[in-house]
mmCIF file of C-alpha atoms in Angstrom:
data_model
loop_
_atom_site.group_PDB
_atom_site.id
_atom_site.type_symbol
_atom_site.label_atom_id
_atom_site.label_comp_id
_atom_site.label_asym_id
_atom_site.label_seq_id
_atom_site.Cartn_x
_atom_site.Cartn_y
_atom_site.Cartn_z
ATOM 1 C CA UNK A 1 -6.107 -31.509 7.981
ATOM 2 C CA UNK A 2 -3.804 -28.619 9.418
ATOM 3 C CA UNK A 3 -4.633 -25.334 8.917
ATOM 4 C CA UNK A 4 -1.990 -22.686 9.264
ATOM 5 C CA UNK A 5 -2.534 -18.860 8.501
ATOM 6 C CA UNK A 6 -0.576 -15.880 7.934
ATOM 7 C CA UNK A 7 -1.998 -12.427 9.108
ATOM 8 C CA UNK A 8 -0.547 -8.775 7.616
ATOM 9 C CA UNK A 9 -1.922 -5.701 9.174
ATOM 10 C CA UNK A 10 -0.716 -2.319 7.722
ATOM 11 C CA UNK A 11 -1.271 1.455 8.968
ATOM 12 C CA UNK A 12 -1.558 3.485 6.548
ATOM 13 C CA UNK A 13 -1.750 7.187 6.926
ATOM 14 C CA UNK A 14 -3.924 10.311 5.869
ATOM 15 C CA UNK A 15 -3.019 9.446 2.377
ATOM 16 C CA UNK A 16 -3.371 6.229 2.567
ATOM 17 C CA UNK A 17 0.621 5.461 2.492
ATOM 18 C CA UNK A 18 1.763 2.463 4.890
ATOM 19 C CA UNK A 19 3.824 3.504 7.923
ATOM 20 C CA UNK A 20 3.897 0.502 9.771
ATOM 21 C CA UNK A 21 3.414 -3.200 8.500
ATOM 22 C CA UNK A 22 3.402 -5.925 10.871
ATOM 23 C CA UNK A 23 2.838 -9.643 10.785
ATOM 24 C CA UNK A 24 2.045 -13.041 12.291
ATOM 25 C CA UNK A 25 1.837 -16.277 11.595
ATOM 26 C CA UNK A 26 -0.144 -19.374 13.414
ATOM 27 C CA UNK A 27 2.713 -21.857 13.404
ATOM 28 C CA UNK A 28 5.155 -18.824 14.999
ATOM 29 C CA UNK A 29 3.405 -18.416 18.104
ATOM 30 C CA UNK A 30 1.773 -15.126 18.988
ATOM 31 C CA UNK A 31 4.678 -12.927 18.620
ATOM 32 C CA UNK A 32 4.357 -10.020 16.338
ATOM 33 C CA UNK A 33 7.112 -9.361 13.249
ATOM 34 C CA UNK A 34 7.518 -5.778 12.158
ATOM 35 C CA UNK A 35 8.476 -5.351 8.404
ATOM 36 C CA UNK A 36 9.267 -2.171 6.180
ATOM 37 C CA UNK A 37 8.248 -3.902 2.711
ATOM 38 C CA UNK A 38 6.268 -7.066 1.893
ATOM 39 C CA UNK A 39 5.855 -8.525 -1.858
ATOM 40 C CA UNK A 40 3.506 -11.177 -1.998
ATOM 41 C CA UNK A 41 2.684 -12.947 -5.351
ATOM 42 C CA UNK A 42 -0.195 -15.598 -5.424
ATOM 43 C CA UNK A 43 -1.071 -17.788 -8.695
ATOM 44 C CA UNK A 44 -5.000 -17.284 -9.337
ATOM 45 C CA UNK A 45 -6.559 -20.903 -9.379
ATOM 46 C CA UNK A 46 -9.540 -19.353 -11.687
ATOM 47 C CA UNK A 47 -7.520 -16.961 -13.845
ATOM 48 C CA UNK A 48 -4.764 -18.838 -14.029
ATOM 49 C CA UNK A 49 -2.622 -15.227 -13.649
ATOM 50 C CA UNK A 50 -0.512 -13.976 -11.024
ATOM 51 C CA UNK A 51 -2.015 -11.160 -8.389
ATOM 52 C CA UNK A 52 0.676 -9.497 -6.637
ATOM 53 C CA UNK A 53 0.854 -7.180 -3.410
ATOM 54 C CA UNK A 54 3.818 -4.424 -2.901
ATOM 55 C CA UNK A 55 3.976 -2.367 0.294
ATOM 56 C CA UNK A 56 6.709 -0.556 1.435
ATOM 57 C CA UNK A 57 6.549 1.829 4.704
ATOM 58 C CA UNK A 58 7.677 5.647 4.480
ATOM 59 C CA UNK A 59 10.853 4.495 6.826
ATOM 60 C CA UNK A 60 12.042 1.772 3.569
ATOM 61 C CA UNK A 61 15.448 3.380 2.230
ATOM 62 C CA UNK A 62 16.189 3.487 -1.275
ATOM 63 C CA UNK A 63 19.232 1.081 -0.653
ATOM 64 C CA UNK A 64 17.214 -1.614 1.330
ATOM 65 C CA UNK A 65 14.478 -2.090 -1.080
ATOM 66 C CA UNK A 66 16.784 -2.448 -4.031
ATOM 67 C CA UNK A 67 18.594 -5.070 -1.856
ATOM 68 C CA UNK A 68 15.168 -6.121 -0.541
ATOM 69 C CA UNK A 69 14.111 -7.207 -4.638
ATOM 70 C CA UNK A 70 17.376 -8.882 -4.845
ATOM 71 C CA UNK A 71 17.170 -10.914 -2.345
ATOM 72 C CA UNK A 72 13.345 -11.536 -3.368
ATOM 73 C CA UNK A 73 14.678 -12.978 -7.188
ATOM 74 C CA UNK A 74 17.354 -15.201 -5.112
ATOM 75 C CA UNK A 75 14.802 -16.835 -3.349
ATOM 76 C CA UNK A 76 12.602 -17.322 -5.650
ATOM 77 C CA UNK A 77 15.627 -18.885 -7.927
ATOM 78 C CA UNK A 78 15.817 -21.538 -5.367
ATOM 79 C CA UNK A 79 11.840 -22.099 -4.814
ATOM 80 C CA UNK A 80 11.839 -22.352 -8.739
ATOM 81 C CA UNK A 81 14.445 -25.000 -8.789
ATOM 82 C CA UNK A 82 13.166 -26.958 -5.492
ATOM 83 C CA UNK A 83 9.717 -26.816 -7.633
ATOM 84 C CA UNK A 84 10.614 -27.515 -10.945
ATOM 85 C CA UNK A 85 14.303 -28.747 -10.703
ATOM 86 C CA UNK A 86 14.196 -26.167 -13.763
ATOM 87 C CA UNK A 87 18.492 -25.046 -13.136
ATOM 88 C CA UNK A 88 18.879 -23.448 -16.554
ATOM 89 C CA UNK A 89 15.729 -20.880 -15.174
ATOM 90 C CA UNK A 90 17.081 -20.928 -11.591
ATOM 91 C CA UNK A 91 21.044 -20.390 -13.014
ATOM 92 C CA UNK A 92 19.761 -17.325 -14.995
ATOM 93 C CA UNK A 93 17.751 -15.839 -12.170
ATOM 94 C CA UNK A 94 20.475 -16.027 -10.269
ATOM 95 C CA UNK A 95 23.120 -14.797 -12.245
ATOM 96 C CA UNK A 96 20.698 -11.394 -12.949
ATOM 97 C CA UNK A 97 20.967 -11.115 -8.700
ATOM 98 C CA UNK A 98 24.580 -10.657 -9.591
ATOM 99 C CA UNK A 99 24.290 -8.547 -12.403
ATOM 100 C CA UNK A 100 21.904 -6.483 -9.884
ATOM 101 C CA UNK A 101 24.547 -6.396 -7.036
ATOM 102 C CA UNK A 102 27.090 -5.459 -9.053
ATOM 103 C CA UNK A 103 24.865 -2.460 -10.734
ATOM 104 C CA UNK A 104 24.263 -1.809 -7.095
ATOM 105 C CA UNK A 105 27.832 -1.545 -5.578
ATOM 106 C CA UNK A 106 28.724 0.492 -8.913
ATOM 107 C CA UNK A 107 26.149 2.638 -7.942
ATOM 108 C CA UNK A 108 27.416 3.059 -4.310
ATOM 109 C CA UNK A 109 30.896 3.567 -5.620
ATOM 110 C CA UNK A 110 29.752 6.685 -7.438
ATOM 111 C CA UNK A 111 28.118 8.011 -4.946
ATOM 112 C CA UNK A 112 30.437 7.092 -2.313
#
């Protein structure tokens, strides 16, 4: 069997705030990713629940992570539908990454 693995490392600072998060994986080669947010969700075998992870670095802007959990609920529209062929959830996932874009550029209009 193949084994693959995915390794996070995250500096955190006095107060125990990330400032840097960086990654790698085994089937990417050596080379080391930099990232300003992760969100990692894992289904519990045992508790049959989901345990999440959310990190964001000092550096994150405002702007990026709302366009960072957008693009987070798009994805995970299509892994839903690839999964479950389930297109009435994946259609109404999507549509609310709409209905978050367009609350978004509303919101940049007004502040514009």
């Amino acid at each position: 069997m193949k084994k693959s693995e995915i390794y996070f490392s995250i500096a955190l600072d006095e107060q125990k705030v990330p400032e840097a998060i960086s990654w790698r994986a085994t089937d990417a080669g050596e080379k080391i990713h930099f990232a300003k947010a992760i969100n990692i969700a894992l289904w519990d075998r045992d508790q049959a629940g989901t345990m999440k992870i959310d990190l964001w670095t000092k550096d994150m802007p405002v702007e990026e992570m709302k366009y960072f959990y957008v693009d987070t609920i798009g994805a995970m529209a299509q892994s839903l539908m690839t999964a479950t062929s389930d297109k009435v959830m994946a259609d109404k996932m999507r549509a609310l990454c709409q209905d978050l874009m367009d609350h978004i550029e509303q919101e940049q209009k007004n502040n514009g």
